[in-house]
PDB file of C-alpha atoms and ligand atoms in Angstrom:
ATOM      1  CA  MET A   1       0.000   0.000   0.000  1.00 74.00           C
ATOM      2  CA  PHE A   2       1.669   3.190  -1.111  1.00 95.00           C
ATOM      3  CA  GLN A   3       0.262   6.595  -1.885  1.00 96.00           C
ATOM      4  CA  ILE A   4       1.317   7.666  -5.357  1.00 96.00           C
ATOM      5  CA  LYS A   5      -0.681  10.871  -5.412  1.00 95.00           C
ATOM      6  CA  ASP A   6      -3.298  12.567  -3.282  1.00 94.00           C
ATOM      7  CA  LYS A   7      -6.117   9.992  -2.928  1.00 96.00           C
ATOM      8  CA  ILE A   8      -4.459   7.468  -5.252  1.00 98.00           C
ATOM      9  CA  TYR A   9      -2.800   4.389  -3.774  1.00 98.00           C
ATOM     10  CA  TRP A  10      -0.707   1.576  -5.214  1.00 98.00           C
ATOM     11  CA  VAL A  11      -2.199  -1.613  -3.780  1.00 98.00           C
ATOM     12  CA  GLY A  12      -0.326  -4.120  -5.923  1.00 98.00           C
ATOM     13  CA  ILE A  13       2.101  -6.955  -5.335  1.00 98.00           C
ATOM     14  CA  LYS A  14       5.866  -7.017  -5.815  1.00 98.00           C
ATOM     15  CA  ASP A  15       6.828 -10.416  -7.181  1.00 98.00           C
ATOM     16  CA  TRP A  16      10.510 -10.581  -6.318  1.00 98.00           C
ATOM     17  CA  GLU A  17      11.050 -14.142  -7.425  1.00 97.00           C
ATOM     18  CA  LEU A  18       9.396 -14.218 -10.864  1.00 97.00           C
ATOM     19  CA  ARG A  19      12.012 -15.423 -13.356  1.00 94.00           C
ATOM     20  CA  ARG A  20       9.788 -16.369 -16.292  1.00 93.00           C
ATOM     21  CA  PHE A  21       6.706 -14.588 -17.606  1.00 93.00           C
ATOM     22  CA  HIS A  22       4.079 -15.848 -20.067  1.00 91.00           C
ATOM     23  CA  GLY A  23       5.013 -19.431 -19.267  1.00 88.00           C
ATOM     24  CA  ASP A  24       8.623 -19.856 -20.305  1.00 82.00           C
ATOM     25  CA  GLU A  25       8.572 -17.185 -22.979  1.00 82.00           C
ATOM     26  CA  TYR A  26      10.149 -14.194 -21.339  1.00 89.00           C
ATOM     27  CA  SER A  27      12.901 -14.095 -18.710  1.00 91.00           C
ATOM     28  CA  THR A  28      12.371 -11.655 -15.868  1.00 95.00           C
ATOM     29  CA  HIS A  29      15.653 -11.453 -13.984  1.00 94.00           C
ATOM     30  CA  ARG A  30      14.491  -8.522 -11.890  1.00 97.00           C
ATOM     31  CA  GLY A  31      11.088 -10.015 -10.990  1.00 98.00           C
ATOM     32  CA  SER A  32       7.968  -8.007 -11.674  1.00 98.00           C
ATOM     33  CA  THR A  33       5.105  -6.193 -10.037  1.00 98.00           C
ATOM     34  CA  TYR A  34       1.354  -6.377 -10.579  1.00 98.00           C
ATOM     35  CA  ASN A  35       0.217  -2.824 -10.049  1.00 98.00           C
ATOM     36  CA  SER A  36      -3.315  -2.374  -8.820  1.00 98.00           C
ATOM     37  CA  TYR A  37      -4.534   1.100  -7.904  1.00 98.00           C
ATOM     38  CA  LEU A  38      -7.139   2.333  -5.477  1.00 98.00           C
ATOM     39  CA  ILE A  39      -8.676   5.770  -5.878  1.00 98.00           C
ATOM     40  CA  LYS A  40     -10.181   6.963  -2.643  1.00 97.00           C
ATOM     41  CA  ASP A  41     -12.469   9.863  -3.428  1.00 98.00           C
ATOM     42  CA  GLN A  42     -16.099  10.185  -2.265  1.00 98.00           C
ATOM     43  CA  LYS A  43     -16.448   6.870  -4.070  1.00 98.00           C
ATOM     44  CA  ILE A  44     -13.678   4.282  -3.864  1.00 98.00           C
ATOM     45  CA  ALA A  45     -12.624   2.696  -7.135  1.00 98.00           C
ATOM     46  CA  LEU A  46     -10.211  -0.185  -7.637  1.00 98.00           C
ATOM     47  CA  VAL A  47      -8.353  -0.360 -10.942  1.00 98.00           C
ATOM     48  CA  ASP A  48      -7.075  -3.840 -11.911  1.00 98.00           C
ATOM     49  CA  THR A  49      -6.151  -6.650  -9.540  1.00 98.00           C
ATOM     50  CA  VAL A  50      -3.064  -8.899  -9.352  1.00 98.00           C
ATOM     51  CA  TRP A  51      -1.898 -12.268 -10.669  1.00 98.00           C
ATOM     52  CA  THR A  52      -3.800 -15.323  -9.426  1.00 98.00           C
ATOM     53  CA  PRO A  53      -1.167 -16.847  -7.071  1.00 98.00           C
ATOM     54  CA  PHE A  54      -1.302 -13.678  -4.969  1.00 98.00           C
ATOM     55  CA  HIS A  55      -5.103 -13.386  -4.789  1.00 98.00           C
ATOM     56  CA  MET A  56      -5.453 -14.154  -1.093  1.00 98.00           C
ATOM     57  CA  GLU A  57      -2.807 -11.852   0.286  1.00 98.00           C
ATOM     58  CA  TYR A  58      -3.908  -9.115  -2.099  1.00 98.00           C
ATOM     59  CA  VAL A  59      -7.595  -9.246  -1.196  1.00 98.00           C
ATOM     60  CA  GLU A  60      -6.949  -9.687   2.520  1.00 98.00           C
ATOM     61  CA  GLU A  61      -4.598  -6.713   2.604  1.00 97.00           C
ATOM     62  CA  LEU A  62      -7.132  -4.602   0.689  1.00 97.00           C
ATOM     63  CA  ASP A  63      -9.820  -5.573   3.165  1.00 98.00           C
ATOM     64  CA  LYS A  64      -7.644  -4.865   6.195  1.00 97.00           C
ATOM     65  CA  LYS A  65      -6.532  -1.490   4.920  1.00 95.00           C
ATOM     66  CA  TYR A  66      -9.618  -0.108   3.154  1.00 95.00           C
ATOM     67  CA  GLY A  67     -12.503  -2.496   3.833  1.00 97.00           C
ATOM     68  CA  LEU A  68     -13.758  -4.392   0.773  1.00 98.00           C
ATOM     69  CA  LYS A  69     -17.298  -3.215   1.450  1.00 96.00           C
ATOM     70  CA  ASN A  70     -16.160   0.375   0.902  1.00 97.00           C
ATOM     71  CA  ILE A  71     -15.098  -0.299  -2.685  1.00 98.00           C
ATOM     72  CA  GLU A  72     -17.901   0.878  -4.944  1.00 98.00           C
ATOM     73  CA  LEU A  73     -16.583  -0.018  -8.354  1.00 98.00           C
ATOM     74  CA  ILE A  74     -13.878  -1.998 -10.076  1.00 98.00           C
ATOM     75  CA  VAL A  75     -12.194  -1.187 -13.368  1.00 98.00           C
ATOM     76  CA  ILE A  76     -10.679  -4.113 -15.250  1.00 98.00           C
ATOM     77  CA  GLN A  77      -8.508  -2.619 -17.964  1.00 98.00           C
ATOM     78  CA  HIS A  78      -7.387  -5.992 -19.316  1.00 98.00           C
ATOM     79  CA  CYS A  79      -8.523  -9.456 -18.315  1.00 97.00           C
ATOM     80  CA  GLU A  80      -5.240 -11.349 -18.675  1.00 97.00           C
ATOM     81  CA  GLN A  81      -4.651 -13.160 -15.406  1.00 97.00           C
ATOM     82  CA  ASP A  82      -1.699 -11.047 -14.286  1.00 98.00           C
ATOM     83  CA  HIS A  83      -4.275  -8.239 -13.891  1.00 98.00           C
ATOM     84  CA  ALA A  84      -7.633  -9.949 -13.421  1.00 98.00           C
ATOM     85  CA  GLY A  85      -6.387 -13.100 -11.709  1.00 98.00           C
ATOM     86  CA  SER A  86      -7.744 -12.094  -8.296  1.00 98.00           C
ATOM     87  CA  LEU A  87     -11.119 -10.995  -9.584  1.00 98.00           C
ATOM     88  CA  ALA A  88     -13.053 -14.201  -8.823  1.00 98.00           C
ATOM     89  CA  TYR A  89     -11.865 -14.307  -5.209  1.00 98.00           C
ATOM     90  CA  LEU A  90     -12.582 -10.605  -4.787  1.00 98.00           C
ATOM     91  CA  MET A  91     -16.028 -10.763  -6.390  1.00 98.00           C
ATOM     92  CA  ASP A  92     -17.020 -13.678  -4.167  1.00 98.00           C
ATOM     93  CA  LYS A  93     -16.727 -11.206  -1.309  1.00 97.00           C
ATOM     94  CA  ILE A  94     -18.351  -8.190  -2.995  1.00 98.00           C
ATOM     95  CA  PRO A  95     -20.487  -9.819  -5.704  1.00 96.00           C
ATOM     96  CA  ASN A  96     -22.753  -6.976  -6.731  1.00 94.00           C
ATOM     97  CA  ILE A  97     -20.434  -4.104  -7.424  1.00 97.00           C
ATOM     98  CA  PRO A  98     -20.061  -2.868 -11.000  1.00 98.00           C
ATOM     99  CA  ILE A  99     -17.034  -3.784 -13.100  1.00 98.00           C
ATOM    100  CA  TYR A 100     -16.154  -1.262 -15.799  1.00 98.00           C
ATOM    101  CA  CYS A 101     -14.345  -2.676 -18.817  1.00 98.00           C
ATOM    102  CA  THR A 102     -14.396  -2.398 -22.607  1.00 98.00           C
ATOM    103  CA  LYS A 103     -17.088  -4.169 -24.626  1.00 98.00           C
ATOM    104  CA  LYS A 104     -14.517  -6.768 -25.631  1.00 98.00           C
ATOM    105  CA  GLY A 105     -13.466  -6.959 -21.990  1.00 98.00           C
ATOM    106  CA  SER A 106     -17.011  -7.786 -20.920  1.00 98.00           C
ATOM    107  CA  GLU A 107     -17.170 -10.640 -23.456  1.00 98.00           C
ATOM    108  CA  MET A 108     -13.776 -11.960 -22.409  1.00 98.00           C
ATOM    109  CA  ILE A 109     -14.478 -11.685 -18.666  1.00 98.00           C
ATOM    110  CA  ARG A 110     -17.675 -13.697 -19.187  1.00 97.00           C
ATOM    111  CA  LYS A 111     -15.756 -16.356 -21.105  1.00 97.00           C
ATOM    112  CA  HIS A 112     -12.901 -16.459 -18.599  1.00 96.00           C
ATOM    113  CA  PHE A 113     -14.898 -16.515 -15.393  1.00 97.00           C
ATOM    114  CA  HIS A 114     -18.414 -17.783 -16.313  1.00 97.00           C
ATOM    115  CA  LYS A 115     -19.982 -15.528 -13.699  1.00 96.00           C
ATOM    116  CA  ASP A 116     -23.002 -13.301 -13.801  1.00 95.00           C
ATOM    117  CA  TRP A 117     -21.253 -10.132 -12.694  1.00 98.00           C
ATOM    118  CA  ASN A 118     -22.462  -6.582 -13.203  1.00 98.00           C
ATOM    119  CA  LEU A 119     -20.229  -5.737 -16.172  1.00 98.00           C
ATOM    120  CA  ILE A 120     -20.493  -2.214 -17.548  1.00 98.00           C
ATOM    121  CA  PRO A 121     -18.959  -1.848 -21.016  1.00 98.00           C
ATOM    122  CA  VAL A 122     -17.354   1.534 -21.700  1.00 98.00           C
ATOM    123  CA  LYS A 123     -15.734   3.168 -24.690  1.00 98.00           C
ATOM    124  CA  THR A 124     -13.236   5.977 -25.180  1.00 97.00           C
ATOM    125  CA  GLY A 125     -14.498   9.172 -23.567  1.00 97.00           C
ATOM    126  CA  ASP A 126     -16.927   7.482 -21.183  1.00 98.00           C
ATOM    127  CA  SER A 127     -16.387   8.466 -17.587  1.00 98.00           C
ATOM    128  CA  VAL A 128     -17.325   7.779 -13.990  1.00 98.00           C
ATOM    129  CA  ASP A 129     -17.545  10.492 -11.353  1.00 98.00           C
ATOM    130  CA  LEU A 130     -15.888   9.657  -8.067  1.00 98.00           C
ATOM    131  CA  GLY A 131     -16.527  13.006  -6.377  1.00 97.00           C
ATOM    132  CA  GLU A 132     -13.686  15.425  -6.907  1.00 97.00           C
ATOM    133  CA  MET A 133     -12.082  13.155  -9.455  1.00 98.00           C
ATOM    134  CA  LYS A 134     -13.352  11.473 -12.549  1.00 98.00           C
ATOM    135  CA  LEU A 135     -12.215   8.338 -14.339  1.00 98.00           C
ATOM    136  CA  ILE A 136     -12.100   8.756 -18.109  1.00 98.00           C
ATOM    137  CA  PHE A 137     -11.628   5.610 -20.161  1.00 98.00           C
ATOM    138  CA  ILE A 138      -9.443   5.314 -23.255  1.00 98.00           C
ATOM    139  CA  GLU A 139      -9.680   2.102 -25.270  1.00 98.00           C
ATOM    140  CA  ALA A 140      -6.350   0.649 -26.367  1.00 98.00           C
ATOM    141  CA  PRO A 141      -7.187  -2.544 -28.272  1.00 97.00           C
ATOM    142  CA  MET A 142      -4.267  -4.978 -28.757  1.00 96.00           C
ATOM    143  CA  LEU A 143      -2.052  -3.063 -26.366  1.00 96.00           C
ATOM    144  CA  HIS A 144      -1.887  -5.802 -25.145  1.00 95.00           C
ATOM    145  CA  TRP A 145      -5.102  -7.772 -25.830  1.00 96.00           C
ATOM    146  CA  PRO A 146      -8.289  -6.820 -27.726  1.00 97.00           C
ATOM    147  CA  ASP A 147      -9.887  -5.835 -24.410  1.00 98.00           C
ATOM    148  CA  THR A 148      -7.204  -3.437 -23.177  1.00 98.00           C
ATOM    149  CA  MET A 149      -7.980   0.101 -22.103  1.00 98.00           C
ATOM    150  CA  MET A 150      -6.366   2.865 -20.089  1.00 98.00           C
ATOM    151  CA  THR A 151      -7.919   5.052 -17.422  1.00 98.00           C
ATOM    152  CA  TYR A 152      -7.205   8.737 -17.007  1.00 98.00           C
ATOM    153  CA  VAL A 153      -7.852  10.099 -13.526  1.00 98.00           C
ATOM    154  CA  GLN A 154      -9.087  13.611 -14.157  1.00 98.00           C
ATOM    155  CA  GLY A 155      -8.405  15.886 -11.215  1.00 97.00           C
ATOM    156  CA  ALA A 156      -5.188  14.031 -10.380  1.00 98.00           C
ATOM    157  CA  ASN A 157      -3.566  14.132 -13.841  1.00 98.00           C
ATOM    158  CA  VAL A 158      -2.701  10.456 -13.621  1.00 98.00           C
ATOM    159  CA  LEU A 159      -2.828   8.044 -16.553  1.00 98.00           C
ATOM    160  CA  LEU A 160      -3.264   4.413 -15.501  1.00 98.00           C
ATOM    161  CA  SER A 161      -1.892   2.842 -18.641  1.00 98.00           C
ATOM    162  CA  ASN A 162      -2.165  -0.907 -17.940  1.00 98.00           C
ATOM    163  CA  ASP A 163       0.400  -2.993 -19.939  1.00 98.00           C
ATOM    164  CA  PRO A 164       1.776  -0.179 -22.140  1.00 98.00           C
ATOM    165  CA  PHE A 165       4.741   1.691 -20.589  1.00 98.00           C
ATOM    166  CA  GLY A 166       5.344  -1.121 -18.082  1.00 98.00           C
ATOM    167  CA  GLN A 167       8.446  -3.129 -17.297  1.00 98.00           C
ATOM    168  CA  HIS A 168       9.041  -6.394 -15.479  1.00 98.00           C
ATOM    169  CA  PHE A 169      11.064  -4.798 -12.743  1.00 98.00           C
ATOM    170  CA  ALA A 170      10.583  -5.266  -9.005  1.00 98.00           C
ATOM    171  CA  SER A 171      12.332  -2.576  -7.016  1.00 98.00           C
ATOM    172  CA  PRO A 172      12.162  -1.227  -3.476  1.00 97.00           C
ATOM    173  CA  HIS A 173      11.372   2.071  -5.194  1.00 98.00           C
ATOM    174  CA  PHE A 174       8.231   3.140  -7.015  1.00 98.00           C
ATOM    175  CA  TYR A 175       9.246   6.004  -9.281  1.00 98.00           C
ATOM    176  CA  ASN A 176      11.416   6.342 -12.362  1.00 98.00           C
ATOM    177  CA  ASP A 177      13.659   9.003 -10.821  1.00 98.00           C
ATOM    178  CA  GLN A 178      14.590   6.671  -7.946  1.00 98.00           C
ATOM    179  CA  VAL A 179      16.052   3.791  -9.924  1.00 98.00           C
ATOM    180  CA  ASP A 180      19.081   3.195 -12.113  1.00 98.00           C
ATOM    181  CA  GLN A 181      18.154   4.576 -15.542  1.00 97.00           C
ATOM    182  CA  GLY A 182      20.114   1.878 -17.387  1.00 96.00           C
ATOM    183  CA  GLU A 183      18.244  -0.891 -15.559  1.00 96.00           C
ATOM    184  CA  LEU A 184      14.910   0.857 -16.039  1.00 97.00           C
ATOM    185  CA  TYR A 185      15.368   1.337 -19.761  1.00 96.00           C
ATOM    186  CA  GLN A 186      16.782  -2.141 -20.247  1.00 94.00           C
ATOM    187  CA  GLU A 187      13.594  -3.545 -18.722  1.00 96.00           C
ATOM    188  CA  ALA A 188      11.296  -1.087 -20.518  1.00 96.00           C
ATOM    189  CA  LEU A 189      12.870  -1.930 -23.883  1.00 93.00           C
ATOM    190  CA  LYS A 190      12.849  -5.668 -23.223  1.00 93.00           C
ATOM    191  CA  TYR A 191       9.176  -5.398 -22.249  1.00 95.00           C
ATOM    192  CA  TYR A 192       8.419  -3.449 -25.406  1.00 94.00           C
ATOM    193  CA  ALA A 193      10.276  -6.027 -27.525  1.00 89.00           C
ATOM    194  CA  ASN A 194       8.487  -8.989 -25.956  1.00 90.00           C
ATOM    195  CA  ILE A 195       4.982  -7.652 -25.398  1.00 92.00           C
ATOM    196  CA  ILE A 196       4.315  -4.668 -27.622  1.00 93.00           C
ATOM    197  CA  THR A 197       6.452  -4.990 -30.792  1.00 90.00           C
ATOM    198  CA  PRO A 198       3.847  -6.896 -32.863  1.00 89.00           C
ATOM    199  CA  PHE A 199       1.533  -3.917 -32.446  1.00 93.00           C
ATOM    200  CA  ASN A 200       3.915  -1.132 -33.514  1.00 93.00           C
ATOM    201  CA  LYS A 201       1.395   0.424 -35.889  1.00 93.00           C
ATOM    202  CA  LEU A 202      -1.240   0.568 -33.179  1.00 95.00           C
ATOM    203  CA  VAL A 203       1.262   2.162 -30.802  1.00 97.00           C
ATOM    204  CA  LYS A 204       1.856   5.011 -33.237  1.00 96.00           C
ATOM    205  CA  GLY A 205      -1.886   5.586 -33.608  1.00 96.00           C
ATOM    206  CA  LYS A 206      -2.560   5.426 -29.877  1.00 97.00           C
ATOM    207  CA  ILE A 207       0.215   7.900 -29.085  1.00 97.00           C
ATOM    208  CA  LYS A 208      -1.163  10.290 -31.683  1.00 97.00           C
ATOM    209  CA  GLU A 209      -4.615   9.950 -30.158  1.00 97.00           C
ATOM    210  CA  LEU A 210      -3.305  10.405 -26.595  1.00 95.00           C
ATOM    211  CA  LYS A 211      -1.470  13.563 -27.597  1.00 95.00           C
ATOM    212  CA  SER A 212      -4.520  14.936 -29.388  1.00 95.00           C
ATOM    213  CA  LEU A 213      -6.547  14.632 -26.188  1.00 93.00           C
ATOM    214  CA  ASN A 214      -4.224  17.221 -24.611  1.00 94.00           C
ATOM    215  CA  LEU A 215      -4.569  15.714 -21.157  1.00 96.00           C
ATOM    216  CA  PRO A 216      -2.339  17.157 -18.464  1.00 98.00           C
ATOM    217  CA  ILE A 217      -0.294  14.165 -17.299  1.00 98.00           C
ATOM    218  CA  ASP A 218       1.786  14.291 -14.102  1.00 98.00           C
ATOM    219  CA  ILE A 219       2.114  10.542 -13.689  1.00 98.00           C
ATOM    220  CA  ILE A 220       1.933   7.520 -15.956  1.00 98.00           C
ATOM    221  CA  ALA A 221       1.252   4.482 -13.817  1.00 98.00           C
ATOM    222  CA  PRO A 222       1.448   1.191 -15.718  1.00 98.00           C
ATOM    223  CA  SER A 223       0.357  -2.210 -14.439  1.00 98.00           C
ATOM    224  CA  HIS A 224       3.899  -3.567 -14.173  1.00 98.00           C
ATOM    225  CA  GLY A 225       7.012  -2.083 -12.665  1.00 98.00           C
ATOM    226  CA  ILE A 226       8.088   1.448 -12.074  1.00 98.00           C
ATOM    227  CA  ILE A 227       5.765   4.473 -12.197  1.00 98.00           C
ATOM    228  CA  TRP A 228       6.763   7.388 -14.423  1.00 98.00           C
ATOM    229  CA  ARG A 229       6.540  10.686 -12.532  1.00 98.00           C
ATOM    230  CA  ASP A 230       9.714  12.479 -13.621  1.00 98.00           C
ATOM    231  CA  ASN A 231       8.965  13.725 -17.126  1.00 98.00           C
ATOM    232  CA  PRO A 232       6.380  10.954 -17.626  1.00 98.00           C
ATOM    233  CA  MET A 233       6.040  11.659 -21.344  1.00 97.00           C
ATOM    234  CA  GLN A 234       9.615  10.432 -21.864  1.00 98.00           C
ATOM    235  CA  ILE A 235       8.355   6.835 -22.054  1.00 98.00           C
ATOM    236  CA  VAL A 236       5.646   7.865 -24.524  1.00 98.00           C
ATOM    237  CA  GLU A 237       8.318   9.465 -26.719  1.00 96.00           C
ATOM    238  CA  LYS A 238      10.421   6.303 -26.418  1.00 96.00           C
ATOM    239  CA  TYR A 239       7.469   4.144 -27.493  1.00 97.00           C
ATOM    240  CA  ASP A 240       6.979   6.421 -30.466  1.00 96.00           C
ATOM    241  CA  GLN A 241      10.643   5.921 -31.347  1.00 94.00           C
ATOM    242  CA  TRP A 242      10.653   2.144 -30.730  1.00 94.00           C
ATOM    243  CA  ALA A 243       7.515   1.754 -32.848  1.00 95.00           C
ATOM    244  CA  SER A 244       9.237   3.510 -35.769  1.00 93.00           C
ATOM    245  CA  ASN A 245      11.583   0.884 -37.148  1.00 81.00           C
ATOM    246  CA  TYR A 246      13.904   1.413 -34.213  1.00 81.00           C
ATOM    247  CA  HIS A 247      17.533   0.351 -34.536  1.00 82.00           C
ATOM    248  CA  GLU A 248      20.851   1.331 -33.036  1.00 81.00           C
ATOM    249  CA  GLY A 249      23.053   0.769 -36.058  1.00 88.00           C
ATOM    250  CA  SER A 250      24.061  -2.778 -35.132  1.00 91.00           C
ATOM    251  CA  VAL A 251      23.062  -6.240 -36.300  1.00 93.00           C
ATOM    252  CA  VAL A 252      21.924  -9.269 -34.307  1.00 90.00           C
ATOM    253  CA  ILE A 253      22.112 -12.595 -36.156  1.00 94.00           C
ATOM    254  CA  LEU A 254      19.824 -15.244 -34.703  1.00 92.00           C
ATOM    255  CA  TYR A 255      20.338 -18.855 -35.673  1.00 94.00           C
ATOM    256  CA  ASP A 256      19.583 -22.397 -34.631  1.00 95.00           C
ATOM    257  CA  THR A 257      21.593 -25.408 -35.674  1.00 96.00           C
ATOM    258  CA  MET A 258      21.645 -29.184 -35.337  1.00 96.00           C
ATOM    259  CA  TRP A 259      25.182 -30.055 -36.454  1.00 97.00           C
ATOM    260  CA  GLY A 260      26.866 -26.664 -36.655  1.00 96.00           C
ATOM    261  CA  ALA A 261      26.451 -25.900 -40.384  1.00 97.00           C
ATOM    262  CA  THR A 262      23.987 -23.050 -39.852  1.00 97.00           C
ATOM    263  CA  LYS A 263      26.250 -21.713 -37.126  1.00 97.00           C
ATOM    264  CA  ARG A 264      29.102 -21.536 -39.631  1.00 98.00           C
ATOM    265  CA  MET A 265      26.878 -19.541 -41.982  1.00 98.00           C
ATOM    266  CA  ALA A 266      25.871 -17.200 -39.174  1.00 98.00           C
ATOM    267  CA  LEU A 267      29.505 -16.641 -38.216  1.00 98.00           C
ATOM    268  CA  ALA A 268      30.445 -16.038 -41.843  1.00 98.00           C
ATOM    269  CA  ILE A 269      27.768 -13.364 -42.165  1.00 98.00           C
ATOM    270  CA  ALA A 270      28.950 -11.816 -38.897  1.00 97.00           C
ATOM    271  CA  LYS A 271      32.518 -11.736 -40.153  1.00 98.00           C
ATOM    272  CA  GLY A 272      31.406  -9.897 -43.284  1.00 98.00           C
ATOM    273  CA  LEU A 273      29.484  -7.357 -41.246  1.00 97.00           C
ATOM    274  CA  GLU A 274      32.367  -6.812 -38.844  1.00 95.00           C
ATOM    275  CA  GLU A 275      34.732  -6.257 -41.764  1.00 97.00           C
ATOM    276  CA  ALA A 276      32.316  -3.599 -42.969  1.00 96.00           C
ATOM    277  CA  GLY A 277      32.572  -1.963 -39.528  1.00 96.00           C
ATOM    278  CA  ILE A 278      29.058  -2.905 -38.348  1.00 95.00           C
ATOM    279  CA  PRO A 279      28.823  -4.076 -34.709  1.00 94.00           C
ATOM    280  CA  THR A 280      27.355  -7.586 -34.763  1.00 95.00           C
ATOM    281  CA  ARG A 281      26.179 -10.150 -32.239  1.00 92.00           C
ATOM    282  CA  VAL A 282      25.529 -13.801 -33.023  1.00 94.00           C
ATOM    283  CA  LEU A 283      22.988 -15.636 -30.891  1.00 93.00           C
ATOM    284  CA  ASN A 284      21.885 -19.245 -30.860  1.00 92.00           C
ATOM    285  CA  ILE A 285      18.169 -18.901 -30.194  1.00 86.00           C
ATOM    286  CA  ALA A 286      18.038 -22.333 -28.564  1.00 86.00           C
ATOM    287  CA  LYS A 287      20.450 -21.112 -25.911  1.00 85.00           C
ATOM    288  CA  SER A 288      19.815 -17.384 -25.612  1.00 79.00           C
ATOM    289  CA  ASP A 289      17.127 -15.434 -23.909  1.00 75.00           C
ATOM    290  CA  LYS A 290      14.458 -13.932 -26.093  1.00 67.00           C
ATOM    291  CA  MET A 291      15.322 -10.329 -25.463  1.00 62.00           C
ATOM    292  CA  ILE A 292      16.884  -7.332 -27.051  1.00 54.00           C
ATOM    293  CA  LEU A 293      20.606  -7.214 -26.425  1.00 50.00           C
ATOM    294  CA  SER A 294      21.385  -3.641 -27.132  1.00 50.00           C
ATOM    295  CA  PRO A 295      25.114  -2.891 -27.446  1.00 44.00           C
ATOM    296  CA  ARG A 296      24.368   0.286 -25.500  1.00 48.00           C
ATOM    297  CA  TYR A 297      23.596  -1.803 -22.426  1.00 43.00           C
ATOM    298  CA  LEU A 298      26.552  -4.103 -22.834  1.00 42.00           C
ATOM    299  CA  LYS A 299      29.096  -1.372 -22.266  1.00 43.00           C
ATOM    300  CA  PRO A 300      30.698  -1.637 -18.839  1.00 41.00           C
ATOM    301  CA  ARG A 301      29.193   0.767 -16.329  1.00 39.00           C
ATOM    302  CA  VAL A 302      31.415   3.350 -14.676  1.00 36.00           C
TER     303      VAL A 302
HETATM  304 FE1  FE2 B   1      -1.227  -8.367 -20.926  1.00 91.28          FE
HETATM  305 FE1  FE2 B   2       0.409  -7.528 -17.924  1.00 91.28          FE
END
């Protein structure tokens, strides 16, 4: 439980020991966090929950600290289980409260949970008044699933961005200005490469749309990792750059091989590139992590 802004609390879980995400797909050497947020205005709203294995400690802590019966609405921005995994346990305790989600989200929640919950589909621009603050919803389909949306907290200038702008990075700190910038950007870029890259075109469009809304943004609070409060738009600019055919002037050759012949070809290509003065890395995909190995991050730190 940590106050990130007046009346807005981080109520998530820090998963220090996560080493693989999405099954075995993605290595997470710095763990991760499942960021859930509670907005305590005249009405109390809960935005997203946490991954299923943590459902009990998450819900019990919420109850102890805020009282589950005081929560008046839930927003599920994305129903993948790292964000909605505690929903069934939570809803068993407060079964009648409304759940705001996208139209796609309502279909997917029904298919995932098979429960007759009070789902309220919303679209971009729809809002809920909490008293002094207002939640304004912004659909973000495919960033990361068809159901994904973001929530802008008007009155606090906070954008709860769900998967976009996140990182798998557990830290004792909460904010981007408190952590090592190399580590932060390594994790943000790796996250982008593994989760967001297939949707580059949609990223460009969503950033354009976000900018056109002209929302004052003091904080971007994603659903994983560190919260952006120091120049929060820096990560938006980075996404814009990463979505635009991003490269750093080097080449990574990925290969797999049974008896070494393909490896010899890979090394021959690398040799040619190196002779042309192009920094090159050669990776056996059966042995290497699926991640971006940026030469920038391989330089020794001083
Ligand atoms: Fe996701
Ligand atoms: Fe996620």
